[in-house]
Amino acid sequence: MDKPKLPLQDDTLILVVDDNEMNRDLLVRRLERRGFITDTADGGKQALSKISANTYDMVLLDINMADLDGISVLTKVRETQDTTQLPIIMVSARDASESIAEAINGGANDYITKPIDFPVAIARINTQLEVYNAHKSLRESEERYALAFRGANDGLWDWNIKDGSVYYSDRWKEMLGLDINAKFDTPDDWFNLVHPEELEKLKQAIETHLLGQSDALEQEYRALHSDGTFRWVLTRGVASRGADGQALRISGSQTDVTRSKVYDPITSIPNKFLFMDRLEWLLDKDRRKRLGRYAVFLIHIDRLEELRETLGPVASEEVVVTLAHRLMDSLRTEDSLSRMFEAEATTISRHDNADFAVLAEGCRDETTAPKLAERLRQVINKPIQIDGKNMVFTASIGIVAGAMDEGLEAPDVIAHASSALVRAERKGPGNFELFDKHMQQRAISRLKMETDLRRAVADDELALHYQPIVKLTDGSIAGCEALARWRHPKRGNIPPAEFIPLAEESGLIDVIGDWVLEEACTQHKRWEEHSEKPIDLSVNFSLLQMQRDGVEDRVMDILNRTQMDPNRLKIEITESIFMEDMERINGILTNLNNEGIGIAIDDFGTGYSSLQYLSKLPITHLKIDRSFVGDVSSDVAAQAIVQSTLLMAQSLGIQVVAEGIETIDQEALLKVLKAEYGQGYHFWRPISGDEFAGLIKG
Ligand code: C2E
Ligand code: MG
Ligand code: MG
């Protein structure tokens, strides 16, 4: 540590006490010549009154005085100020060793003898001032420290390593709801409140610091509040060490950082952490004996992520904040709400970008949850002004409504609410779904299927069928579409509409996608050996497959390996691709197209059809969805859609395939409308690779 600096002597105020005027003046003059500021007292009584009225840095106190002697003055002063607070140097006759001893025992810091040897006196004065100033600055910094802590609302702790006692300040205890008068003074009193998940880390950090392996202690952990919830606290500390480096004590602060940990910084409403904490608390085994109903709502703001691109990050953040506050207000301020629905308390939190959650405790009955969901939906649907324009948002909501005694744990509840949310989203924007037991069963059987699917890939249970694509003008086979099949050993054939989404959710889509492409290309190679004319091969790619890093390289790899001509391959994607990062998708499609690979938009007309994108992306084929084709001979609107799609495609130089042709009427009409290609049960159902080989041979 740096040696404390001596303050300038002209800051130092010394009181010279002597009832002999000449002695007094002599001392004063010499001190002032050295730059000290002085004051004088002409006897013991005046000395006492001046000391109690002013702040001196030192007193030079004559022992022999007529009215009140120096020892009495000293004794009196020491009742309130110790040697570090006010240094007192006794001035005495040379032979008065007895009274000097008495003075030192009575709390004098030092003494000088008359007649005064001034250089010696100055040396002693300076020594005492040095000690005094060191203490003074220490005291000041301690006070500042304490003040700062009070200001920052921190608690203090001070652990004496030698005797194992810990001092915890009142604020420290208040922070955790402890009774400040209760006995609480050991390390274990503290550790018993620390969340088991963080306890070891905290102890380790203290140990490390005590061993001198870290500059300071700094740990965040959860501590149990007397109200039964956990608070996030930050503990900081520094050890003070003896000359041998051994820690003597470690002391520091405790700050409540719960807010920063459990509140969402953007909306300043609670985050998922706090929500889960609350839910766990609610469903805690010991408490759930108390009967009652609760409901959890997972709320997803529809299309917000997609709109971020159009709106920009600032406006979309504004939307999130506005909705958060609206939800909050509707739940909080409207006491009528709780009366209306008879939910005792609600918690709202933000879980993710466009995801919120609401917990309603103490719901009256089963009808509370749907009513509350309806209410939440209305709150969200109110228009929001963005850049002077009114925008309306919708939300998909997944709900779990349960009773506390059902024995569910918080993570189960969230999992159920999420699956309800997925179902709600599938129904389209603005819907809500209540989780029910059947759904749970479905979830379980899905999980089982996922395990099975993993095995299926390894056990060769997957196969490809091929559906011929026909040139409508002459009925010849132009190519085929590869369609995946799963021959489940127990459940029979599982259609792709069931297992492809499952593969996407479980991440198996990459393996399956690679397998499909490689298998189809290998098959294609065999056909070409027997066929006179080129055969086009269409392969379906899901959105996730398309977004996979390096998808172009993987495709080209497989084409090289199987010796397939890229010009014969068409990749089918759905319109959902238009919702994605267009620049990136455009890059991928362009790279594939530059290799000669065709790009087809599948199920055209069912999704987010955007003509604008069609002209911007390298699209080579459109496949009109079979819902339009099915209606084309009976429904004028369907006819109009097919016709305009054909016209538009023609003008863009895009080839069209009509999907799902089932009747001769449909075929005839599509020919009239000048559709070039067709595919459907009317011609062929999907068939095996060998069967297809037979078709093209003849
Ligand atoms: P898609 O690509 O639109 O394929 C056409 C679907 O319509 C096929 O169903 C086919 O069997 C069926 N279909 C064909 N003609 C007719 C008809 O005349 N009437 C009726 N009602 N249906 C017809 P499938 O094989 O069940 O495939 C369903 C969807 O699964 C496909 O729709 C495609 O999106 C997806 N899919 C199939 N195989 C794969 C694959 O290997 N990878 C990926 N990512 N998706 C695949
Ligand atoms: Mg397809
Ligand atoms: Mg299709």
XYZ file of C-alpha atoms and ligand atoms in Angstrom:
746
model
C 0.000 0.000 0.000
C 1.132 3.556 -0.696
C 2.296 5.514 2.274
C -0.410 8.063 3.064
C 0.728 11.479 1.947
C 1.241 14.217 4.473
C -1.196 16.975 3.871
C 0.302 20.397 3.337
C 1.270 21.741 6.720
C -0.721 24.874 6.174
C -3.792 22.674 6.324
C -2.805 21.436 9.739
C -4.336 23.207 12.684
C -2.505 22.855 15.976
C -3.831 24.016 19.321
C -1.089 25.236 21.654
C -2.148 25.110 25.295
C -0.003 26.849 27.898
C -0.868 29.267 30.682
C 2.490 30.968 30.244
C 2.072 33.552 27.548
C 5.749 33.724 26.627
C 6.045 29.943 26.170
C 2.900 29.959 24.116
C 4.013 32.735 21.791
C 7.418 31.208 21.282
C 5.940 27.897 20.213
C 3.324 29.499 18.015
C 5.841 31.636 16.151
C 8.108 28.702 15.452
C 5.261 26.488 14.328
C 3.897 29.143 12.052
C 7.283 29.605 10.540
C 7.108 25.927 9.586
C 3.786 26.518 7.902
C 1.374 25.179 10.524
C -1.767 27.031 11.439
C -2.133 27.543 15.155
C -4.631 28.451 17.743
C -3.967 29.009 21.426
C -5.555 28.367 24.781
C -4.368 30.061 27.915
C -5.258 27.286 30.290
C -6.905 23.922 30.748
C -10.472 25.172 30.801
C -10.162 27.232 27.657
C -8.444 24.257 26.010
C -11.433 22.003 26.717
C -13.970 24.468 25.429
C -11.927 25.136 22.261
C -11.420 21.410 21.612
C -15.105 20.715 21.897
C -15.954 23.626 19.597
C -13.311 23.199 16.861
C -11.621 20.475 14.915
C -7.907 20.379 15.547
C -5.365 18.104 13.997
C -3.166 18.141 17.047
C -2.915 19.548 20.554
C 0.336 20.557 22.253
C -0.679 20.381 25.888
C 1.274 21.789 28.802
C 1.082 19.550 31.852
C 1.467 22.177 34.548
C -1.307 24.686 34.394
C -2.906 26.609 37.214
C -6.633 26.367 36.442
C -6.815 22.799 35.132
C -3.715 20.656 34.649
C -2.812 18.939 31.386
C -3.462 15.386 32.637
C -7.060 16.319 33.544
C -7.566 17.951 30.175
C -6.151 14.850 28.479
C -8.399 12.518 30.462
C -11.426 14.571 29.570
C -10.600 14.723 25.848
C -9.910 11.010 25.678
C -13.416 10.306 26.811
C -14.602 11.269 23.346
C -11.598 11.210 21.027
C -8.934 8.526 20.863
C -5.262 8.836 19.891
C -6.040 8.435 16.222
C -8.781 11.029 16.212
C -6.907 13.769 17.999
C -3.201 13.396 18.664
C -2.087 15.079 21.875
C 1.552 15.773 22.635
C 2.288 16.650 26.232
C 4.714 19.450 27.001
C 6.404 19.087 30.362
C 9.354 19.959 32.477
C 12.379 17.777 31.896
C 12.291 16.162 35.314
C 8.618 15.369 35.427
C 8.984 11.716 34.354
C 6.235 10.586 36.658
C 3.584 12.804 35.187
C 4.839 11.960 31.673
C 4.284 8.289 32.390
C 0.858 9.113 33.723
C 0.067 11.112 30.597
C 1.185 8.338 28.245
C -0.935 5.861 30.156
C -3.811 8.305 30.012
C -3.720 8.458 26.237
C -1.104 11.016 25.234
C 0.461 10.237 21.886
C 3.905 11.536 22.812
C 5.677 14.203 24.833
C 8.265 16.922 24.461
C 10.231 18.531 27.235
C 10.938 22.111 28.109
C 13.011 23.961 27.250
C 11.963 22.845 23.863
C 14.530 21.453 21.449
C 12.639 22.591 18.439
C 13.992 20.249 15.711
C 13.218 17.282 17.975
C 9.766 18.676 18.688
C 9.061 19.091 14.963
C 10.171 15.554 14.257
C 7.810 14.204 16.901
C 4.958 16.396 15.756
C 5.432 15.193 12.195
C 5.562 11.557 13.210
C 2.302 11.893 15.071
C 0.719 13.836 12.231
C 1.723 11.149 9.790
C -0.002 8.465 11.824
C -2.946 10.751 12.383
C -3.313 11.535 8.688
C -3.076 7.886 7.755
C -5.919 7.110 10.100
C -7.851 10.106 8.955
C -7.765 9.174 5.305
C -8.592 5.595 6.139
C -11.554 6.772 8.163
C -12.655 9.052 5.384
C -12.475 6.327 2.811
C -14.325 3.979 5.095
C -17.030 6.539 5.523
C -17.164 7.146 1.825
C -17.321 3.430 1.266
C -20.165 3.015 3.716
C -21.933 5.978 2.188
C -21.514 4.611 -1.287
C -22.929 1.310 -0.169
C -25.879 2.903 1.455
C -26.412 4.890 -1.716
C -26.134 1.834 -3.901
C -28.465 -0.035 -1.636
C -25.915 -2.744 -1.074
C -25.487 -4.972 1.898
C -22.115 -5.412 3.597
C -20.483 -8.469 5.010
C -17.244 -8.977 6.830
C -15.907 -12.420 7.547
C -13.245 -12.834 10.194
C -11.313 -15.870 9.000
C -9.580 -16.435 12.317
C -12.636 -16.861 14.500
C -15.055 -17.792 11.731
C -17.563 -15.079 12.570
C -19.270 -13.037 9.894
C -20.809 -9.628 10.289
C -23.771 -9.031 7.976
C -25.110 -5.495 7.759
C -28.801 -4.817 8.285
C -29.190 -4.062 4.609
C -27.612 -7.406 3.739
C -30.262 -9.157 5.804
C -33.141 -6.969 4.681
C -32.353 -7.827 1.090
C -33.279 -11.419 1.837
C -36.141 -10.610 4.129
C -34.319 -11.720 7.272
C -35.077 -10.437 10.738
C -32.202 -8.047 11.437
C -32.223 -8.922 15.134
C -32.104 -12.675 14.729
C -28.760 -14.389 15.289
C -27.123 -14.616 11.919
C -23.345 -14.526 12.017
C -21.730 -17.618 10.539
C -20.675 -18.507 6.999
C -23.208 -21.335 7.031
C -26.030 -18.943 7.849
C -25.170 -17.411 4.487
C -24.488 -20.590 2.532
C -27.742 -22.155 3.670
C -29.575 -19.506 1.672
C -27.634 -20.048 -1.557
C -29.331 -21.999 -4.328
C -27.858 -25.524 -4.473
C -26.994 -25.082 -8.129
C -24.678 -22.174 -7.382
C -23.434 -23.025 -3.911
C -20.347 -24.942 -4.941
C -19.314 -22.245 -7.381
C -19.577 -19.586 -4.706
C -17.590 -21.586 -2.171
C -14.984 -22.334 -4.797
C -14.665 -18.656 -5.699
C -14.207 -17.686 -2.045
C -11.623 -20.394 -1.575
C -9.743 -19.307 -4.677
C -9.649 -15.740 -3.506
C -8.579 -16.643 0.022
C -5.703 -18.610 -1.454
C -4.651 -15.480 -3.295
C -5.430 -16.918 -6.714
C -7.841 -14.162 -7.703
C -7.750 -10.401 -7.324
C -11.245 -10.182 -5.982
C -14.306 -12.255 -5.293
C -17.181 -11.689 -7.647
C -20.055 -14.133 -7.899
C -23.678 -14.053 -8.948
C -26.050 -16.571 -7.489
C -29.587 -17.069 -6.319
C -30.307 -16.605 -2.639
C -33.466 -17.639 -0.886
C -35.650 -14.793 0.307
C -37.838 -15.376 3.353
C -40.871 -15.082 1.081
C -39.885 -18.365 -0.517
C -38.599 -17.017 -3.824
C -35.040 -16.803 -4.999
C -33.332 -13.459 -5.648
C -30.302 -13.001 -7.828
C -27.522 -11.373 -5.879
C -24.046 -10.271 -6.776
C -21.436 -10.668 -4.082
C -18.146 -8.853 -4.271
C -15.360 -9.114 -1.762
C -11.685 -8.571 -1.101
C -9.498 -10.265 1.464
C -7.153 -8.345 3.703
C -3.985 -10.242 4.398
C -1.272 -10.353 6.997
C 2.395 -9.822 6.267
C 2.694 -13.507 5.319
C -0.040 -13.145 2.715
C -2.506 -15.218 4.738
C -6.039 -13.888 4.552
C -7.183 -12.460 7.853
C -10.611 -11.387 6.793
C -12.659 -11.075 3.680
C -15.301 -8.457 3.338
C -17.446 -6.974 0.669
C -20.870 -6.207 -0.586
C -24.037 -7.868 -1.716
C -26.174 -6.333 -4.435
C -29.631 -7.410 -5.514
C -29.322 -7.896 -9.285
C -32.610 -9.716 -9.674
C -33.996 -7.028 -11.915
C -31.236 -7.219 -14.466
C -31.336 -11.000 -14.382
C -35.014 -11.617 -14.603
C -36.369 -8.666 -16.543
C -36.321 -8.297 -20.268
C -34.183 -5.251 -21.077
C -36.227 -4.201 -24.112
C -39.726 -4.270 -22.648
C -38.782 -4.196 -18.955
C -41.308 -6.878 -18.182
C -40.196 -10.143 -16.518
C -38.291 -12.628 -18.644
C -38.610 -16.375 -18.966
C -36.457 -16.922 -15.929
C -38.770 -15.103 -13.590
C -41.769 -16.698 -15.205
C -40.385 -20.189 -14.666
C -39.458 -19.318 -11.127
C -42.983 -18.189 -10.433
C -44.475 -21.256 -12.099
C -42.168 -23.587 -10.206
C -43.084 -21.882 -7.018
C -46.756 -22.219 -7.800
C -46.520 -25.902 -8.601
C -44.163 -26.745 -5.786
C -45.089 -30.011 -4.145
C -45.452 -28.517 -0.720
C -47.739 -25.803 -1.874
C -49.839 -27.565 -4.418
C -51.800 -29.334 -1.686
C -53.662 -26.093 -1.768
C -56.298 -26.755 -4.359
C -56.777 -24.361 -7.175
C -56.594 -23.862 -10.888
C -54.056 -22.060 -12.976
C -53.515 -21.360 -16.663
C -50.439 -20.759 -18.760
C -50.612 -18.954 -22.084
C -47.755 -18.983 -24.573
C -48.321 -16.141 -26.977
C -46.597 -15.862 -30.321
C -47.039 -12.658 -32.290
C -47.707 -13.877 -35.813
C -45.410 -12.892 -38.629
C -43.470 -10.417 -36.528
C -40.177 -12.010 -37.443
C -41.005 -11.827 -41.135
C -42.149 -8.258 -40.824
C -38.865 -7.289 -39.239
C -37.438 -7.173 -42.728
C -40.036 -4.794 -44.040
C -40.394 -2.747 -40.881
C -36.777 -2.613 -39.843
C -35.463 -3.451 -36.388
C -36.491 -0.198 -34.707
C -40.137 -0.363 -35.656
C -40.415 -4.047 -34.903
C -38.939 -3.454 -31.479
C -41.517 -0.743 -30.983
C -44.221 -3.250 -31.804
C -42.851 -5.652 -29.193
C -42.653 -2.951 -26.535
C -46.149 -1.657 -27.288
C -47.659 -5.123 -27.162
C -45.774 -5.975 -23.982
C -47.076 -2.902 -22.227
C -50.565 -3.398 -23.486
C -50.642 -6.944 -22.240
C -49.174 -5.825 -18.970
C -51.695 -3.020 -18.554
C -54.623 -5.177 -19.467
C -53.597 -7.699 -16.856
C -52.473 -5.351 -14.182
C -54.551 -2.226 -14.094
C -57.864 -3.774 -14.900
C -58.870 -5.142 -11.605
C -62.062 -5.796 -13.406
C -60.204 -8.439 -15.341
C -59.533 -10.529 -12.308
C -63.076 -10.010 -11.204
C -64.326 -10.834 -14.642
C -62.377 -14.022 -14.901
C -61.739 -14.615 -11.298
C -58.038 -15.172 -11.647
C -56.289 -14.075 -8.493
C -52.966 -13.022 -9.918
C -51.247 -12.839 -13.258
C -47.636 -12.726 -14.352
C -46.595 -11.710 -17.833
C -43.183 -12.230 -19.332
C -41.301 -12.035 -22.588
C -39.702 -15.313 -23.573
C -38.233 -14.648 -26.919
C -38.305 -12.206 -29.742
C -42.006 -12.447 -30.535
C -43.033 -14.713 -27.686
C -44.752 -13.787 -24.469
C -46.192 -15.846 -21.669
C -48.907 -15.236 -19.146
C -49.485 -17.138 -15.945
C -52.881 -16.809 -14.322
C -53.144 -18.126 -10.793
C -56.285 -18.975 -8.940
C -58.607 -19.326 -11.929
C -62.219 -19.951 -11.081
C -62.963 -22.844 -13.418
C -62.311 -24.341 -16.844
C -63.929 -21.435 -18.615
C -61.458 -18.908 -17.259
C -58.607 -19.825 -19.598
C -60.415 -19.510 -22.943
C -62.055 -16.287 -21.795
C -58.720 -14.873 -20.804
C -57.193 -16.008 -24.117
C -59.957 -14.215 -25.976
C -59.202 -11.124 -23.940
C -55.466 -11.326 -24.681
C -56.211 -11.724 -28.335
C -58.340 -8.581 -28.371
C -55.623 -6.620 -26.642
C -53.122 -7.670 -29.288
C -55.474 -7.047 -32.197
C -55.879 -3.357 -31.455
C -54.115 -1.397 -34.195
C -50.621 -0.040 -33.583
C -49.369 3.144 -35.208
C -46.093 2.562 -36.972
C -44.666 5.399 -39.035
C -48.076 7.010 -39.081
C -49.723 3.861 -40.379
C -52.108 1.638 -38.487
C -50.959 -1.947 -38.322
C -52.879 -4.843 -36.879
C -51.145 -7.807 -35.329
C -52.488 -11.196 -34.433
C -51.207 -13.766 -32.016
C -51.251 -17.535 -31.839
C -51.783 -18.756 -28.299
C -51.106 -22.142 -26.758
C -52.831 -22.745 -23.447
C -52.526 -25.144 -20.566
C -55.293 -24.946 -18.020
C -54.810 -27.192 -15.062
C -55.302 -27.816 -11.415
C -52.440 -27.486 -8.994
C -52.936 -30.998 -7.663
C -52.399 -32.717 -11.016
C -48.764 -33.229 -10.140
C -47.328 -31.530 -13.227
C -43.922 -29.899 -13.036
C -43.219 -26.493 -14.558
C -41.210 -27.845 -17.548
C -44.092 -30.247 -18.401
C -46.533 -27.380 -18.354
C -44.348 -25.360 -20.708
C -43.881 -28.335 -23.024
C -47.654 -28.831 -23.167
C -48.278 -25.160 -23.796
C -45.685 -25.208 -26.595
C -47.335 -28.116 -28.332
C -50.690 -26.373 -28.031
C -49.050 -23.308 -29.549
C -47.700 -25.345 -32.459
C -51.216 -26.620 -33.103
C -52.636 -23.117 -32.864
C -50.091 -21.866 -35.375
C -50.935 -24.681 -37.766
C -54.544 -23.514 -37.751
C -53.359 -20.169 -39.099
C -52.694 -16.738 -37.596
C -54.788 -15.489 -34.692
C -55.876 -18.868 -33.294
C -55.568 -20.341 -29.866
C -55.500 -23.956 -28.785
C -55.994 -25.558 -25.450
C -53.725 -28.418 -24.565
C -55.638 -31.582 -23.878
C -54.840 -35.107 -22.888
C -55.294 -36.417 -26.431
C -52.755 -33.967 -27.588
C -50.443 -35.302 -24.968
C -50.924 -38.792 -26.322
C -50.196 -37.548 -29.785
C -47.064 -35.935 -28.462
C -45.977 -39.210 -26.949
C -46.654 -41.166 -30.098
C -44.780 -38.527 -32.068
C -41.828 -38.969 -29.815
C -41.986 -42.694 -30.406
C -42.189 -42.105 -34.145
C -39.158 -39.879 -34.010
C -37.155 -42.682 -32.430
C -38.496 -45.021 -35.074
C -37.552 -42.609 -37.835
C -33.987 -42.500 -36.653
C -33.902 -46.246 -36.920
C -35.718 -46.214 -40.252
C -32.915 -44.301 -41.897
C -30.382 -46.836 -40.697
C -32.552 -49.897 -41.367
C -33.460 -49.099 -44.965
C -37.132 -48.649 -44.212
C -37.272 -45.604 -46.452
C -37.964 -45.998 -50.144
C -38.693 -43.806 -53.127
C -41.637 -43.993 -55.481
C -41.783 -42.111 -58.719
C -44.812 -40.433 -60.222
C -44.571 -39.847 -63.968
C -44.986 -36.329 -65.312
C -46.750 -36.297 -68.644
C -46.481 -33.952 -71.592
C -50.162 -33.112 -72.124
C -49.926 -32.423 -75.866
C -48.840 -35.936 -76.792
C -49.196 -37.968 -73.576
C -45.484 -38.855 -73.525
C -43.542 -39.196 -70.270
C -41.321 -36.166 -69.713
C -40.011 -37.184 -66.326
C -41.071 -38.043 -62.831
C -41.199 -36.808 -59.269
C -39.472 -38.748 -56.531
C -41.712 -39.216 -53.493
C -40.434 -40.617 -50.233
C -42.133 -43.576 -48.556
C -41.668 -45.043 -45.129
C -42.488 -48.701 -44.741
C -42.856 -48.960 -41.010
C -42.496 -52.586 -39.834
C -45.494 -52.332 -37.478
C -47.525 -49.383 -38.641
C -47.352 -50.023 -42.352
C -46.780 -47.209 -44.835
C -46.468 -43.774 -43.276
C -47.100 -40.925 -45.739
C -44.452 -38.223 -46.228
C -46.864 -35.548 -45.013
C -46.487 -37.175 -41.602
C -42.842 -38.021 -41.394
C -41.230 -35.153 -43.319
C -42.365 -32.527 -40.769
C -41.201 -34.872 -38.031
C -37.837 -35.186 -39.740
C -37.612 -31.412 -39.869
C -38.392 -30.991 -36.204
C -35.939 -33.650 -35.144
C -33.112 -32.550 -37.398
C -33.216 -35.833 -39.336
C -34.194 -33.992 -42.493
C -30.574 -33.490 -43.531
C -29.792 -37.191 -43.514
C -33.095 -38.089 -45.129
C -32.784 -35.338 -47.733
C -29.310 -36.481 -48.713
C -30.476 -40.048 -48.927
C -33.481 -39.148 -51.126
C -31.368 -37.154 -53.562
C -28.651 -39.758 -53.828
C -31.130 -42.624 -54.229
C -33.138 -40.738 -56.878
C -30.044 -39.767 -58.849
C -28.710 -43.321 -58.716
C -32.043 -44.564 -59.993
C -32.058 -41.928 -62.719
C -28.682 -43.142 -63.961
C -30.111 -46.656 -64.391
C -33.137 -45.393 -66.340
C -31.027 -43.371 -68.702
C -29.150 -46.469 -69.721
C -32.423 -47.866 -71.120
C -34.109 -44.734 -72.367
C -33.797 -43.068 -75.753
C -34.791 -39.609 -74.629
C -33.791 -37.586 -71.589
C -35.877 -37.981 -68.445
C -36.395 -35.127 -66.008
C -36.226 -35.927 -62.316
C -37.975 -33.787 -59.689
C -36.898 -34.003 -56.066
C -38.670 -32.252 -53.189
C -36.649 -30.069 -50.868
C -38.093 -28.736 -47.646
C -37.383 -25.207 -46.532
C -34.974 -26.362 -43.870
C -32.990 -28.404 -46.386
C -32.720 -25.355 -48.588
C -31.425 -23.223 -45.754
C -28.753 -25.646 -44.712
C -25.243 -24.248 -44.994
C -23.481 -25.273 -48.167
C -26.567 -26.905 -49.677
C -25.274 -26.199 -53.194
C -22.030 -28.070 -52.543
C -23.899 -31.046 -51.140
C -26.179 -31.218 -54.152
C -23.275 -30.932 -56.594
C -21.382 -33.555 -54.619
C -24.200 -36.028 -54.980
C -24.650 -35.230 -58.678
C -20.947 -35.833 -59.261
C -20.955 -39.052 -57.313
C -23.966 -40.441 -59.135
C -22.927 -39.024 -62.517
C -26.291 -37.350 -62.914
C -26.660 -34.550 -65.456
C -27.605 -31.372 -63.497
C -29.737 -30.225 -66.426
C -32.128 -33.084 -65.787
C -32.639 -32.342 -62.090
C -35.476 -30.134 -60.842
C -35.656 -29.139 -57.227
C -39.166 -28.566 -55.871
C -39.665 -26.046 -53.103
C -42.847 -24.527 -51.698
C -43.910 -20.909 -51.555
C -43.003 -20.691 -47.884
C -39.543 -19.911 -49.200
C -40.780 -16.435 -50.089
C -41.078 -15.657 -46.407
C -37.409 -16.195 -45.776
C -34.303 -14.097 -46.135
C -34.761 -13.397 -49.830
C -31.231 -12.353 -50.538
C -29.810 -15.538 -49.154
C -32.423 -17.755 -50.818
C -31.890 -15.966 -54.098
C -28.168 -16.624 -53.813
C -28.683 -20.326 -53.201
C -31.236 -20.769 -55.975
C -29.086 -18.816 -58.409
C -26.045 -20.955 -57.625
C -28.053 -24.124 -58.205
C -29.624 -22.756 -61.345
C -26.223 -21.705 -62.711
C -25.247 -25.374 -62.536
C -28.202 -26.150 -64.794
C -30.562 -27.367 -62.078
C -34.224 -26.378 -62.517
C -36.165 -24.762 -59.696
C -39.867 -25.560 -59.336
C -42.378 -23.895 -57.047
C -44.531 -26.708 -55.662
C -48.189 -26.463 -54.583
C -48.371 -23.060 -56.253
C -51.343 -20.958 -55.185
C -51.789 -22.345 -51.683
C -49.384 -20.138 -49.835
C -47.782 -16.813 -49.964
C -47.946 -16.413 -53.731
C -45.949 -13.437 -54.708
C -45.618 -12.664 -58.354
C -42.957 -10.144 -57.556
C -40.694 -12.859 -56.193
C -41.408 -15.149 -59.108
C -39.830 -12.694 -61.504
C -36.900 -11.983 -59.203
C -35.881 -15.537 -58.397
C -34.480 -18.007 -60.935
C -37.695 -20.065 -61.081
C -37.993 -22.450 -64.022
C -41.179 -24.394 -63.169
C -44.488 -23.889 -61.401
C -46.592 -26.735 -60.130
C -50.216 -25.665 -59.830
C -51.618 -27.139 -56.643
C -54.022 -29.993 -57.031
C -56.743 -28.135 -55.123
C -57.157 -25.828 -58.136
C -56.719 -28.620 -60.644
C -59.354 -30.693 -58.829
C -61.876 -27.863 -59.139
C -60.917 -26.706 -62.587
C -63.765 -28.446 -64.413
C -66.459 -27.374 -61.943
C -65.420 -24.074 -60.415
C -65.058 -20.886 -62.433
C -62.825 -19.233 -59.866
C -60.405 -22.173 -59.920
C -60.435 -22.020 -63.687
C -59.604 -18.333 -63.634
C -56.728 -18.904 -61.243
C -55.294 -21.710 -63.374
C -55.668 -19.630 -66.502
C -54.023 -16.517 -65.106
C -51.216 -18.586 -63.601
C -50.586 -20.120 -67.007
C -50.563 -16.729 -68.721
C -48.258 -15.204 -66.192
C -45.889 -18.175 -66.271
C -45.787 -18.032 -70.020
C -44.830 -14.374 -70.006
C -42.054 -15.105 -67.510
C -40.816 -18.105 -69.494
C -41.704 -20.507 -66.686
C -42.968 -24.022 -67.441
C -46.111 -25.226 -65.708
C -47.071 -28.641 -64.356
C -50.687 -29.239 -63.304
C -50.683 -31.485 -60.241
C -53.319 -33.983 -59.189
C -55.124 -34.569 -62.462
C -57.613 -37.293 -61.589
C -60.153 -37.259 -64.414
C -60.293 -37.118 -68.161
C -62.370 -33.910 -67.927
C -59.656 -32.198 -65.989
C -57.072 -33.344 -68.498
C -59.157 -32.082 -71.395
C -59.771 -28.686 -69.850
C -56.125 -28.209 -68.941
C -55.185 -28.953 -72.516
C -57.633 -26.273 -73.651
C -56.088 -23.843 -71.200
C -52.709 -24.748 -72.731
C -51.100 -26.303 -69.710
C -47.957 -28.089 -70.900
C -47.425 -30.801 -68.314
C -49.611 -32.821 -66.002
C -49.219 -35.246 -63.139
C -51.898 -37.229 -61.311
C -53.691 -40.458 -60.610
C -55.467 -40.125 -63.934
C -52.149 -40.963 -65.594
C -50.169 -42.840 -62.979
C -49.951 -43.164 -59.261
C -46.472 -43.064 -57.785
C -44.749 -46.328 -58.794
C -41.524 -48.139 -58.036
C -38.274 -47.345 -59.832
C -38.402 -50.652 -61.703
C -41.964 -50.060 -62.838
C -40.976 -46.636 -64.082
C -38.069 -48.176 -65.960
C -40.577 -50.448 -67.694
C -42.691 -47.452 -68.725
C -39.926 -45.521 -70.416
C -38.367 -48.502 -72.102
C -41.325 -49.195 -74.309
P -45.953 -32.901 -53.458
O -44.549 -32.616 -53.734
O -46.932 -31.872 -53.902
O -46.270 -34.283 -54.110
C -47.464 -34.594 -54.699
C -48.330 -35.347 -53.769
O -49.628 -35.506 -54.344
C -47.853 -36.773 -53.525
O -48.234 -37.145 -52.247
C -48.636 -37.553 -54.534
O -48.789 -38.919 -54.221
C -49.945 -36.864 -54.470
N -50.703 -37.003 -55.739
C -50.233 -37.111 -56.967
N -51.237 -37.183 -57.866
C -52.398 -37.120 -57.174
C -53.776 -37.126 -57.525
O -54.153 -37.234 -58.661
N -54.659 -37.000 -56.517
C -54.268 -36.897 -55.221
N -55.200 -36.796 -54.290
N -52.951 -36.874 -54.848
C -52.034 -36.976 -55.817
P -47.259 -37.798 -51.250
O -46.354 -38.726 -51.921
O -48.053 -38.253 -50.104
O -46.348 -36.564 -50.804
C -46.884 -35.542 -50.067
C -45.902 -34.438 -49.935
O -44.772 -34.816 -49.146
C -45.293 -33.991 -51.248
O -46.158 -33.142 -51.905
C -44.034 -33.334 -50.804
O -44.294 -32.013 -50.420
C -43.654 -34.121 -49.568
N -42.575 -35.063 -49.922
C -42.661 -36.269 -50.516
N -41.450 -36.797 -50.648
C -40.576 -35.912 -50.161
C -39.141 -35.880 -50.050
O -38.411 -36.789 -50.447
N -38.577 -34.774 -49.469
C -39.354 -33.757 -49.058
N -38.728 -32.701 -48.484
N -40.670 -33.738 -49.150
C -41.293 -34.808 -49.702
Mg -43.516 -32.036 -55.076
Mg -47.368 -30.476 -54.930
